[in-house]
Structure formats: structure tokens, C-alpha cells
Short mmCIF file of C-alpha atoms in Angstrom, two decimals:
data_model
loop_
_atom_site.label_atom_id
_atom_site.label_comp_id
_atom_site.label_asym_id
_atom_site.label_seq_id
_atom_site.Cartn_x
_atom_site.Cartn_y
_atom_site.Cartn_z
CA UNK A 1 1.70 -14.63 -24.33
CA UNK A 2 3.13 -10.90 -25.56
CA UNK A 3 1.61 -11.53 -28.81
CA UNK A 4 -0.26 -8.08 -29.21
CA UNK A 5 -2.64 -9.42 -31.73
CA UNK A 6 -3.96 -11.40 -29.41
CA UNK A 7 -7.22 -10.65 -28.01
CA UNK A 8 -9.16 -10.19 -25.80
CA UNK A 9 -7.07 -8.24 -22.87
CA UNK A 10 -8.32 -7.63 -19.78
CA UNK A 11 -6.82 -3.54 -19.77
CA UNK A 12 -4.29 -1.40 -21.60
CA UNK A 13 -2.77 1.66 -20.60
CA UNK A 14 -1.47 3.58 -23.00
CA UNK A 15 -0.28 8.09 -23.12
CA UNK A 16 2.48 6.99 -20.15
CA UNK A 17 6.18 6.22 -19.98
CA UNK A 18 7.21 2.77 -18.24
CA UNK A 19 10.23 2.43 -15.98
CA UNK A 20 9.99 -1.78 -16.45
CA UNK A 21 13.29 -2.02 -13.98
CA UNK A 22 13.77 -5.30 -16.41
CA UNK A 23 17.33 -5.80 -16.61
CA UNK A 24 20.36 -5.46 -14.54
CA UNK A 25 20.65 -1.46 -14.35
CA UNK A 26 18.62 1.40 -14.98
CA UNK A 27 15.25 2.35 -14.45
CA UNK A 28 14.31 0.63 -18.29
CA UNK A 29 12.31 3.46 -19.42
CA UNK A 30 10.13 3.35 -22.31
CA UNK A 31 8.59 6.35 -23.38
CA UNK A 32 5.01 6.73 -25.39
CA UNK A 33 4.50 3.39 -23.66
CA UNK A 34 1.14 0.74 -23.30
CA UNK A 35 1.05 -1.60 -20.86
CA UNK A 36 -1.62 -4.45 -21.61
CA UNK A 37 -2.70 -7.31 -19.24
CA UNK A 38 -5.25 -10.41 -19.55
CA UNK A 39 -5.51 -12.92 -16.50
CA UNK A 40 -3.55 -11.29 -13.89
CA UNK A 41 -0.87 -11.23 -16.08
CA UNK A 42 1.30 -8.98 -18.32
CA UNK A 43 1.02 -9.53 -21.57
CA UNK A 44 2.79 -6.12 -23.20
CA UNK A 45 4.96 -3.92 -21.80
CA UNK A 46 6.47 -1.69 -24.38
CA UNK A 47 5.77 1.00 -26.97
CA UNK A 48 2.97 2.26 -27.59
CA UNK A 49 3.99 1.78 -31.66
CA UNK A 50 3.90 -2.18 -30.90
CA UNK A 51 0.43 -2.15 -30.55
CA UNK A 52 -2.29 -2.25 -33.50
CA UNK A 53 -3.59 0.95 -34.99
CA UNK A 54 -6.69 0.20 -33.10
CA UNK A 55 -6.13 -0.39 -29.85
CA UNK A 56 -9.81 -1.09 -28.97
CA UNK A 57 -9.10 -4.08 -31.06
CA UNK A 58 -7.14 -5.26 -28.07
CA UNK A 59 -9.40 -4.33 -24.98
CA UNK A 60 -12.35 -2.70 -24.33
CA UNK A 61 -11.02 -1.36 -21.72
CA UNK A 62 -7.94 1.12 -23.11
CA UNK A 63 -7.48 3.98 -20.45
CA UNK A 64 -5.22 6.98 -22.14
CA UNK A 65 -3.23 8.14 -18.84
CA UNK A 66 -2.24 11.68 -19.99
CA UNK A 67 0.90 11.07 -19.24
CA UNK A 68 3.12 10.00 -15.85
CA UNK A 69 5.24 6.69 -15.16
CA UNK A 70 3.84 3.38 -14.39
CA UNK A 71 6.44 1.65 -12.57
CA UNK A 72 6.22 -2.15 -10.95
CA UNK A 73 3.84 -2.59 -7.59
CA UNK A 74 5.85 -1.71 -4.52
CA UNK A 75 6.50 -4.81 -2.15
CA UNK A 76 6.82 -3.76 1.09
CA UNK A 77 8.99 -7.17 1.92
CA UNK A 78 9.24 -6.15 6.09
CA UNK A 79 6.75 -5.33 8.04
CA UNK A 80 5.19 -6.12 11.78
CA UNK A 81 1.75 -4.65 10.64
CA UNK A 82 -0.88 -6.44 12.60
CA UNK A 83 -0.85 -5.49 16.40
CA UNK A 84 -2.75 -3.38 19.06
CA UNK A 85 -2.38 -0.19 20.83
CA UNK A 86 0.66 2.26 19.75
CA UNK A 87 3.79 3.09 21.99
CA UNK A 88 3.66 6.84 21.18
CA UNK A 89 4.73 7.04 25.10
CA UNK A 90 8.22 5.74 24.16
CA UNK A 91 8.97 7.91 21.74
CA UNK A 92 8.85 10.79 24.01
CA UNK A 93 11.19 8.68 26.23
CA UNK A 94 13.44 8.14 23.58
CA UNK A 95 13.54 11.93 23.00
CA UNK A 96 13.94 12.22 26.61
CA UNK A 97 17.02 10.45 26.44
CA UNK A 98 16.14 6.63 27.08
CA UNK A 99 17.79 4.50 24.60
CA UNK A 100 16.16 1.24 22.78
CA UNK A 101 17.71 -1.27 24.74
CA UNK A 102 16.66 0.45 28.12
CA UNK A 103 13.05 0.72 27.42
CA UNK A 104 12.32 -3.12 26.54
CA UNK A 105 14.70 -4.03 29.85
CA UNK A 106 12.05 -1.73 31.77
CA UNK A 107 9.31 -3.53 30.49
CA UNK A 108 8.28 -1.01 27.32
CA UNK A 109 9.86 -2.03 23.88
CA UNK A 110 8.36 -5.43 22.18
CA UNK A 111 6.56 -6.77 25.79
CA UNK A 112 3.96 -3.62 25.69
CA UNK A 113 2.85 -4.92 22.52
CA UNK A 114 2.91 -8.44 23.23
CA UNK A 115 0.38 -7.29 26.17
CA UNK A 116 -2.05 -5.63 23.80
CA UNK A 117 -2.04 -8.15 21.34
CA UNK A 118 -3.07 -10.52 24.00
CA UNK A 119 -6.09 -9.11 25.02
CA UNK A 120 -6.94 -7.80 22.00
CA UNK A 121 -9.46 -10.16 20.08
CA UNK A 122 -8.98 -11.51 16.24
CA UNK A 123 -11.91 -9.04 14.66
CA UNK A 124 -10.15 -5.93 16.70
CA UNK A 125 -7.06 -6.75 15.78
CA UNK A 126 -7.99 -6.92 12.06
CA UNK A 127 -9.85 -3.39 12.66
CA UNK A 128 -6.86 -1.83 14.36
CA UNK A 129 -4.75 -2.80 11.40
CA UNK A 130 -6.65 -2.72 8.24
CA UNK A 131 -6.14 1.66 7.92
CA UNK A 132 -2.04 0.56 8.33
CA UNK A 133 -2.43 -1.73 5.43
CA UNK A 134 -5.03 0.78 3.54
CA UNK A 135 -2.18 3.67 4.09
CA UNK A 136 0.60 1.06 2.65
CA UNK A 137 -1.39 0.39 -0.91
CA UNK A 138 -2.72 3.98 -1.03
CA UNK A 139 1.06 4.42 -1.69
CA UNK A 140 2.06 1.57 -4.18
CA UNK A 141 1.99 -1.32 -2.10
CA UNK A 142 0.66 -4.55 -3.96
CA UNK A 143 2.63 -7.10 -2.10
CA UNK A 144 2.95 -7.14 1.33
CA UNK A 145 4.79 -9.00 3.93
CA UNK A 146 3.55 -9.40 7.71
CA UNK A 147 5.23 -11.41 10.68
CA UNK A 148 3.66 -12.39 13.41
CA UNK A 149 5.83 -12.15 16.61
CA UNK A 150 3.71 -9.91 19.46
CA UNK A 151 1.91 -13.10 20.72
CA UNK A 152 4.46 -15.33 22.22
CA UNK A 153 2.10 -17.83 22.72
CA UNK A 154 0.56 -20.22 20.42
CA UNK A 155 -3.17 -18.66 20.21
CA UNK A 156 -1.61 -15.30 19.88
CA UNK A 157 0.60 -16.50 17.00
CA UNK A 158 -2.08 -17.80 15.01
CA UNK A 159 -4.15 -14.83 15.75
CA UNK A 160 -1.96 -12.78 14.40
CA UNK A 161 -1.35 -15.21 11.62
CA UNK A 162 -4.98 -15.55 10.71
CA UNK A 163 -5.20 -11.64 10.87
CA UNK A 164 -2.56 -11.45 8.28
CA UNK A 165 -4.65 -13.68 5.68
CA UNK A 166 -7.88 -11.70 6.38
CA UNK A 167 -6.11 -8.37 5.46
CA UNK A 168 -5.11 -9.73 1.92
CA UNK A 169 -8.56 -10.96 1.78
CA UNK A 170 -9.95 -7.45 2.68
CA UNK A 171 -7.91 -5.43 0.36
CA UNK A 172 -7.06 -7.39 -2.23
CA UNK A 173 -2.93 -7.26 -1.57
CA UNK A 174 -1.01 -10.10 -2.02
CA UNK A 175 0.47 -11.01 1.82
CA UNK A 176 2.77 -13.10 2.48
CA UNK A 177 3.01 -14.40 6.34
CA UNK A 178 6.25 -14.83 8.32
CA UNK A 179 6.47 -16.89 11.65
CA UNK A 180 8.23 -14.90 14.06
CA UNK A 181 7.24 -16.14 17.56
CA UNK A 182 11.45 -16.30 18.36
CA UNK A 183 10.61 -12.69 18.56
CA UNK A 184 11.22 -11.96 22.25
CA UNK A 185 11.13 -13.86 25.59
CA UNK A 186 7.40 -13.98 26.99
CA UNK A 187 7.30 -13.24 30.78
CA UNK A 188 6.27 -16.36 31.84
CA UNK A 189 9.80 -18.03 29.87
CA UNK A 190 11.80 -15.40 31.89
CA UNK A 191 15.20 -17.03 32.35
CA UNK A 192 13.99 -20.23 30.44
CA UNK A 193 15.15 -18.94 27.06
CA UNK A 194 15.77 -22.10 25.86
CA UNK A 195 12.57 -24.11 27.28
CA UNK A 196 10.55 -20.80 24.93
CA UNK A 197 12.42 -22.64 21.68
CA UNK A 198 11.08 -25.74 22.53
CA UNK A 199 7.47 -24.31 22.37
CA UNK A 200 8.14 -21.82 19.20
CA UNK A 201 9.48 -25.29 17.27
CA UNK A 202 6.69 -27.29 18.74
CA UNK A 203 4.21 -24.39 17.62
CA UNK A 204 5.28 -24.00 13.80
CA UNK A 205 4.27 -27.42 12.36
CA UNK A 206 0.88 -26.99 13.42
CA UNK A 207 0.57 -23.57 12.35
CA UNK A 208 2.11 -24.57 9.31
CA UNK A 209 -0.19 -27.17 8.72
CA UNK A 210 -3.16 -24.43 9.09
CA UNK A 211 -1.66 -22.76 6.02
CA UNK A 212 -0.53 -19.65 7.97
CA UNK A 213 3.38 -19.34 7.51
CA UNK A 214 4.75 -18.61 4.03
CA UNK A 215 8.36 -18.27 6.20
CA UNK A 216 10.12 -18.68 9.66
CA UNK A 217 12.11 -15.34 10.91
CA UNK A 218 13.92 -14.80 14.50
CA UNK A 219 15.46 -12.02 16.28
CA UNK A 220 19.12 -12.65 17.24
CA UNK A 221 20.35 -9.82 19.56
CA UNK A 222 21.74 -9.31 22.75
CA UNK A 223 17.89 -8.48 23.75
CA UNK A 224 16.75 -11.17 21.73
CA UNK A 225 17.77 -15.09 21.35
CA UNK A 226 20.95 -16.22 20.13
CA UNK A 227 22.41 -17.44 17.51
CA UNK A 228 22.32 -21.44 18.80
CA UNK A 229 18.85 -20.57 19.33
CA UNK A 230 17.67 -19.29 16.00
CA UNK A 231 19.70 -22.20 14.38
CA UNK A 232 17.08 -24.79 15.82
CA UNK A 233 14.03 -22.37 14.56
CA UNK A 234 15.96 -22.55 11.33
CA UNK A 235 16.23 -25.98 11.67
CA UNK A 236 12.48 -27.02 12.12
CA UNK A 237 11.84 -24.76 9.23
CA UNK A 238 13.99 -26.32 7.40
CA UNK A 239 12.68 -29.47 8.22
CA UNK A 240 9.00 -28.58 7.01
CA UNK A 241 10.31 -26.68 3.40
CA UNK A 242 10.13 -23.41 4.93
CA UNK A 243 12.65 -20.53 3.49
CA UNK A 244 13.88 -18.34 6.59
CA UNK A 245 15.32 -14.85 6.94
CA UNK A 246 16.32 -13.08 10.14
CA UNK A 247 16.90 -9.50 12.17
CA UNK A 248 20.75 -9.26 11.76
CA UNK A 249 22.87 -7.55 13.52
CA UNK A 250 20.75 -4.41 14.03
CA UNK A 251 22.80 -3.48 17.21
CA UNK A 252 25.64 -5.55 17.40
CA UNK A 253 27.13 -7.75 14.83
CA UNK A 254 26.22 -11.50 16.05
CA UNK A 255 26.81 -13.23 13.01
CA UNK A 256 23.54 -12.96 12.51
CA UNK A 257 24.10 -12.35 8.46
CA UNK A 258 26.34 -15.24 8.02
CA UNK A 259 23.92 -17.57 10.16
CA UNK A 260 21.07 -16.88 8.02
CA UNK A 261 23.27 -16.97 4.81
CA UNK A 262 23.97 -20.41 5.89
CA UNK A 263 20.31 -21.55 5.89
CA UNK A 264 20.57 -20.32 2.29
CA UNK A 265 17.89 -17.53 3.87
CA UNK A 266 15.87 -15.70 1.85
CA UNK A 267 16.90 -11.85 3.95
CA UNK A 268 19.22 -10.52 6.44
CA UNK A 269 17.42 -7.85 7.89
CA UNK A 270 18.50 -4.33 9.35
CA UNK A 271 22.63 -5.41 9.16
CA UNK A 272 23.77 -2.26 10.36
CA UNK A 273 26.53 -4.07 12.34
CA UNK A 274 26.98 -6.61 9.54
CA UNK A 275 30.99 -7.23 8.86
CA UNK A 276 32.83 -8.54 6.11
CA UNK A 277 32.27 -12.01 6.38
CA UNK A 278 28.53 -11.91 6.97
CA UNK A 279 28.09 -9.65 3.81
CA UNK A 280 30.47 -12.35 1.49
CA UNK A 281 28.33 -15.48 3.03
CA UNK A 282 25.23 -13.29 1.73
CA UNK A 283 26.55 -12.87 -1.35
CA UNK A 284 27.45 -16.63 -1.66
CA UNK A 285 23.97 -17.49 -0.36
CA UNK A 286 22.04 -15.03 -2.72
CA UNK A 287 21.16 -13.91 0.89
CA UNK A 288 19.07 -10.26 0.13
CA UNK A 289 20.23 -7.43 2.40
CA UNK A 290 16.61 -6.05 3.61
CA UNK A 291 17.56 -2.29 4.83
CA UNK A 292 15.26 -0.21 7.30
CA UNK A 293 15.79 3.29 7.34
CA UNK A 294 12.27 3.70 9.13
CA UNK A 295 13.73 2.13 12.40
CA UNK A 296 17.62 3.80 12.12
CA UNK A 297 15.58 7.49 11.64
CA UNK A 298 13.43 6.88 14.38
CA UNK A 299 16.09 5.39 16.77
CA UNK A 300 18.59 8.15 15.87
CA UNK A 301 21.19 5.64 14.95
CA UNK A 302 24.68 6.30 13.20
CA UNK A 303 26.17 3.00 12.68
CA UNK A 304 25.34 2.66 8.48
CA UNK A 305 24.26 -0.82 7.03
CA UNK A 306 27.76 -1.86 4.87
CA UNK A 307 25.96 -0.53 1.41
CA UNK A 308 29.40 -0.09 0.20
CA UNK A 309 30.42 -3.45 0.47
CA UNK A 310 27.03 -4.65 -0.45
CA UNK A 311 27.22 -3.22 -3.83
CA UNK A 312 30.99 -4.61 -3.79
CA UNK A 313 29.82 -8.15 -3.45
CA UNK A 314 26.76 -7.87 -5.64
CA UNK A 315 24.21 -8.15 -2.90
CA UNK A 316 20.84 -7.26 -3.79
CA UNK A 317 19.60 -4.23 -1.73
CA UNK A 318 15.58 -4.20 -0.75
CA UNK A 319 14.48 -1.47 1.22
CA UNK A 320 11.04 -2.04 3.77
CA UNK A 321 9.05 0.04 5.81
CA UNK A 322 9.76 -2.28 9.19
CA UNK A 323 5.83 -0.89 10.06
CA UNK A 324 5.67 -1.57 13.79
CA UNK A 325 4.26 0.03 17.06
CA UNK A 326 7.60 0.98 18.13
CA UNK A 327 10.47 1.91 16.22
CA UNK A 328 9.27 2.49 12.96
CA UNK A 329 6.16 4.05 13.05
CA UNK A 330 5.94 4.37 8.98
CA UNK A 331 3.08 3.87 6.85
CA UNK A 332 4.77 4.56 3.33
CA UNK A 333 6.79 2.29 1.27
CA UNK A 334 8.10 5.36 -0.69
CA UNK A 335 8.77 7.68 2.19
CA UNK A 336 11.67 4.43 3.15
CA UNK A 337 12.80 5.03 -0.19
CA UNK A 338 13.38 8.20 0.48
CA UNK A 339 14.81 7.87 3.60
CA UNK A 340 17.08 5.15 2.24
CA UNK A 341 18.28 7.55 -0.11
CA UNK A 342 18.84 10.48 2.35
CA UNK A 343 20.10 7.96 5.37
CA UNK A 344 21.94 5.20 3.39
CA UNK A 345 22.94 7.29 0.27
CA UNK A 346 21.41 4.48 -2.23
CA UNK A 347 20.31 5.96 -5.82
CA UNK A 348 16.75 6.46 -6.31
CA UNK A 349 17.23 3.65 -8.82
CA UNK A 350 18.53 1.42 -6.05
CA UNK A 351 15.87 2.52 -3.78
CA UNK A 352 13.50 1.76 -6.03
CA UNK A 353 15.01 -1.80 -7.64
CA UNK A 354 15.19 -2.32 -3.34
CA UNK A 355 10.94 -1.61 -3.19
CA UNK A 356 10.54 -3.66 -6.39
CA UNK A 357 12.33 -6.43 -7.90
CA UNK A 358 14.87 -7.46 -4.85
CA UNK A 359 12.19 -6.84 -2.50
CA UNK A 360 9.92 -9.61 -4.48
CA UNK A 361 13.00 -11.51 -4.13
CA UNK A 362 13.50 -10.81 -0.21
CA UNK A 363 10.15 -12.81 -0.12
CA UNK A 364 11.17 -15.72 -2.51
CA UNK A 365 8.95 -14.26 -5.14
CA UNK A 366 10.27 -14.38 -8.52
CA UNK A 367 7.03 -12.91 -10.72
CA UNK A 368 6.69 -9.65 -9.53
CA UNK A 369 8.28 -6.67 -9.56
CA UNK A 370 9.61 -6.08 -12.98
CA UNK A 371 7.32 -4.97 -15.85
CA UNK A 372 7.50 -7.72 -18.59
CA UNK A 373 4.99 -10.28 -20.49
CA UNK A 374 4.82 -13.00 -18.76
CA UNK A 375 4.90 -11.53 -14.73
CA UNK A 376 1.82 -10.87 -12.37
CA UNK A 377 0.25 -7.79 -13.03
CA UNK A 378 1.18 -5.18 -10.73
CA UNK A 379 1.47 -1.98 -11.10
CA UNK A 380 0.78 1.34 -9.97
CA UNK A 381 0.75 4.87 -12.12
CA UNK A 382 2.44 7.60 -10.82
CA UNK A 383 1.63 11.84 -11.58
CA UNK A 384 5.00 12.43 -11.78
CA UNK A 385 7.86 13.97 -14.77
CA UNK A 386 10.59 10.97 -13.86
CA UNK A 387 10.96 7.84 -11.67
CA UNK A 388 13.49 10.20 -9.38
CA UNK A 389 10.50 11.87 -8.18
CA UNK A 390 9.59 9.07 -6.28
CA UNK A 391 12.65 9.68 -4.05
CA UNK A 392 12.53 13.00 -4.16
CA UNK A 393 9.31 14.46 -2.61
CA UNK A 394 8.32 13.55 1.06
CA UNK A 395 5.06 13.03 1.47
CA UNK A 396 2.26 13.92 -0.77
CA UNK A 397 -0.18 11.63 -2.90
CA UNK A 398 1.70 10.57 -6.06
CA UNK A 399 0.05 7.34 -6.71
CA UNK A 400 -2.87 7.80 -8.93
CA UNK A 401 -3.80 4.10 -9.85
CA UNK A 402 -2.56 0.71 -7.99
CA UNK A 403 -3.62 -2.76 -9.62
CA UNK A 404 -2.75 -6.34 -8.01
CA UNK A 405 -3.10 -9.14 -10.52
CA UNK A 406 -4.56 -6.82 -12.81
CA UNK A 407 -7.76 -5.91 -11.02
CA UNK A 408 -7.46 -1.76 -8.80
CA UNK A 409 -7.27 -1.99 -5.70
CA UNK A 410 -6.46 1.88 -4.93
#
């Protein structure tokens, strides 16, 4: 397959340095690089001096890049993308004082959205979130995760499900769906907790068997379910093949990291509150710690995710944008880098390994994310002097070129 004599490729890049992340540290530069792909696939991914004399004799489609990085396509491995309406009126309240846990109790939080969603047809709801997901690959973004979760009812579920599929269809991104009607307790389940698990189990085969749910997520939090109660989402998940991953102790530690971790789940997600033993069952589980700096900057929080004993234990680090109506607002993949960087102190290698190659493996993906013959094609070229750059500037348009499976899709 990374035979360079063989012919023909599909494209080669060549004038640009790589930064393949392939291997266990470092950003594996290569300078005076090519990067050649036929199929989708990568089939070179090193010098430039590897390749023939001519490299027309490749491709007949060589593009000399004048020089920048190409790094790996982002994966944005956490996001609630797909819903209506904004809550722009709570942050104001937030700055007004109002903490998170206040709002949603008062009927704002997850329940506003849940209302829009509701009314809000399938073709809106695509319209209303196509410019998030246009914003996300303008950036890097070639793989993209969305949960559903703002319906709380079986034809809002699928909705949002089937609005999901149609945006990887529109824009040529790879999504990957998420199940996540144990999101929050629908008003018409108020005080019947329990009897709402009954229908989110009952729901997922049948959405499952409609090919909309790559994976089964819950909320377990003091304003969301418990930790019995995610077990028997788990459970049915299990039941049907389905990996899992959860929102873990975000504001309180519930044991939300070790529950997961016990599932063998695929992501703990926010773990701000995560203790010692949740991050060792990760790291026994090959559990990926899924930070969100988007949602602790917007929220004003000061409890930090245990990155100390993450890197300790040898648990992988991704980083996500958490995209949602409420408390994280964000529609760049690198400006959570960034953030992670400035919030969490990671490295801008971590930050970017955490938007990469452990966020491909957040979403059970194993060939993406790393530049090397043999994985899917996607990449994006950068205008920049180093990979640190990425970290470094906030805002601006850096991106220049973003393939998915080898064919441009920004």
C-alpha cells in the first residue's frame, strides 16, 4: 500500500512539513514532506526524497503547498450540535449571578432546548444546524461526533438522530451518532425518573435497528439520573453491541468515571470531580478522559479535571468542543485546544494528540487521526511556521485546505 511506485494516486502534496503524531510522543515532524493518497486512503506520508524524481509519475494531481504543516483531520469527539433556538438569555443570567444548577431547576438549562427541539421540524432543524457544523470543518474538523439528547421523547430522538446522518451527508464529514435520550428528565416523567428509563431502554433497540446510534451516552449528576440508572442504559447497550461513554462527574464526583470504566466505555466525559479511583478504573478500562474547556470557560468553573493524575496513569487525554445551546457555545475545535492549554495547562502537543488520535479513539475509531499509509485520509493544511501555532493564536483562519477520505471538503 506505501509503495511509492505505485500508481495511479488519487493526490500528493508535496513543499509542506508533516506533524504525522504517529508514535507515542511528539508532534512526528517531517520536514520537505509529500503526503500521497489513492482511495480514501494514505498511501505516503513522508519525505518528499521518498518519492520518484517525477512526481507527476505518481498523480496527476501533485499540488506544491508553498510551505505550512499538514497535520491529521481534527475529530471533534463531543458535541450536542443539532438543536433549535440559542439560550443567549442565560448567559446574561449567569453573568448576573445565577449559577448552572439554578437555571435548569427554574426551568432554563437543558428543558428550554428540549422545548425548541420539539416544535422544531426535521428540515429546520437540519437548517438551524448545518452553519454549526460548516463553522466546525472550516476549522479542521473531518470527524465529527453528535448526540442526540434535547428530545426526550422517541420522535424527537430520532429526529435528532436522523438530523445527525443528513449533516454528514450534506458536508461530507464523517459523523458519528450517540444516543443520549438519559439526558434529562422530560416534564411529563417529573418525579417518575425511573418509569423515563424504561422508555429510553425501550426506545434504543428500535432506533438502533434504524441505523441511527453508533453509541449510548447518559448524564449522571445530581441534576441528571443516577448512577443505578445509567447502569441499565449501559446495560441495554450492552445488550445490542453498543460501546457507551458518559458525562462524569462534571459537578460532583458520582462515580461516574469508574461506572463507565466498568462498561469498558469508550469516554468519561468532563471529570472535573473525577477522584483517584475513577481515573485508575479508566486507565484499567482504556477508558479516554474527554476534557471540555468550552463548558468550564463559559461556566466560570475552578475545580480542574485530574490532568495530573491522568498523565500519571497513562490515560489518553481528548479534548472536544462540547458545542451546545447552553454552556458551551463554541464553534472551533482549535479554539478548545487552546483553551485546554490555557485552562487545563496540557501541551499544545497534548492538545493536539487530544483533537486527533485519542479523540478518534474517544469514538472507537482506530483509522484516523495519525498520518501513516494505511489510515483514512484526513487531513487538513495549515498557514502556519510550527504545529504550536495551532494553540497559540485565538481565532483567525489558519486552515487553508481540509480533506475527508481524500476528497476537500473546505
Amino acid at each position: 500500500m506505501n509503495d511509492p511506485q505505485q500508481a495511479p494516486w488519487d493526490g500528493l502534496v508535496v513543499g509542506v512539513s508533516l506533524a504525522t503524531l504517529d508514535g507515542g510522543s511528539g508532534y512526528g515532524e517531517v520536514e520537505d514532506a509529500a503526503l500521497g493518497w489513492r482511495e480514501g486512503t494514505i498511501v505516503h506520508a513522508g519525505p518528499r526524497t521518498a518519492l520518484p524524481a517525477d512526481p507527476n509519475a505518481l498523480s496527476g494531481a501533485v499540488i506544491d503547498a508553498g510551505g505550512g504543516w499538514i497535520t491529521p483531520g481534527l475529530v471533534d469527539c463531543h458535541t450536542h450540535l443539532v438543536f433549535a433556538g440559542d439560550r443567549a438569555g442565560e448567559f446574561e443570567q449567569r453573568l448576573q449571578g445565577m449559577g448552572y444548577e439554578e437555571i435548569a431547576r427554574a426551568g432554563g438549562g437543558i428543558a428550554s432546548t428540549v422545548r425548541a427541539v420539539r416544535s422544531a421540524g426535521e428540515d429546520a432543524l437540519l437548517e438551524q444546524s448545518l452553519p454549526r457544523a460548516r463553522a466546525l470543518t472550516a476549522d479542521g474538523v473531518t470527524t465529527l461526533e453528535i448526540k442526540s439528547g434535547y428530545g426526550l421523547e422517541f420522535d424527537g430522538e430520532r429526529r435528532m438522530l436522523r438530523v445527525a446522518r443528513r449533516v454528514g451527508e450534506e458536508l461530507g464529514v464523517a459523523v458519528r451518532t450517540t444516543y443520549l435520550a438519559a439526558h434529562a428528565l422530560p416534564p411529563e416523567f417529573a418525579g417518575r425518573a425511573d418509569a423515563y428509563i424504561d422508555a429510553v431502554v425501550e426506545w434504543l433497540p428500535r432506533l438502533h435497528a434504524e441505523g441511527l446510534v453508533d453509541a449510548v451516552d447518559a448524564f449522571v449528576e445530581r441534576i441528571g439520573f443516577t448512577a443505578a440508572q445509567a447502569r441499565r442504559v449501559f446495560e441495554a447497550a450492552r445488550a445490542l453491541g453498543l460501546p457507551v461513554k458518559l458525562h462524569a462527574d462534571q459537578l460532583s464526583d458520582g462515580g461516574g468515571a469508574a461506572l463507565v470504566a466498568g462498561f469498558d466505555g469508550l469516554s468519561a466525559d468532563h471529570v472535573e470531580h473525577t477522584g483517584e479511583a475513577g481515573v485508575q478504573a479508566m486507565a484499567a478500562a482504556g477508558t479516554v478522559a474527554v476534557l471540555l474547556p468550552g463548558a468550564f470557560h463559559v461556566l466560570r468553573e475552578t475545580r480542574l479535571p485530574p490532568v495530573d493524575a491522568f498523565r500519571v496513569h497513562g490515560v489518553p487525554m481528548a479534548v472536544a468542543t462540547d458545542c451546545n445551546p447552553g454552556t458551551s457555545p463554541l464553534l472551533s475545535l482549535r479554539q478548545a485546544m487552546q483553551l485546554a492549554c490555557t485552562h487545563f495547562r496540557l501541551t499544545p502537543e497534548e492538545a493536539l494528540r487530544g483533537a486527533t488520535v485519542n479523540a478518534a479513539r474517544a469514538l472507537g475509531l482506530r483509522d484516523r487521526g495519525v498520518l501513516r499509509p494505511g489510515m483514512r485520509a484526513d487531513f487538513v493544511h495549515w498557514a502556519i511556521a510550527r504545529p504550536a501555532e495551532l494553540c497559540y493564536w485565538l481565532g483567525g483562519q489558519l486552515a487553508t485546505s481540509v480533506h475527508a477520505g481524500g476528497r476537500r471538503i473546505a
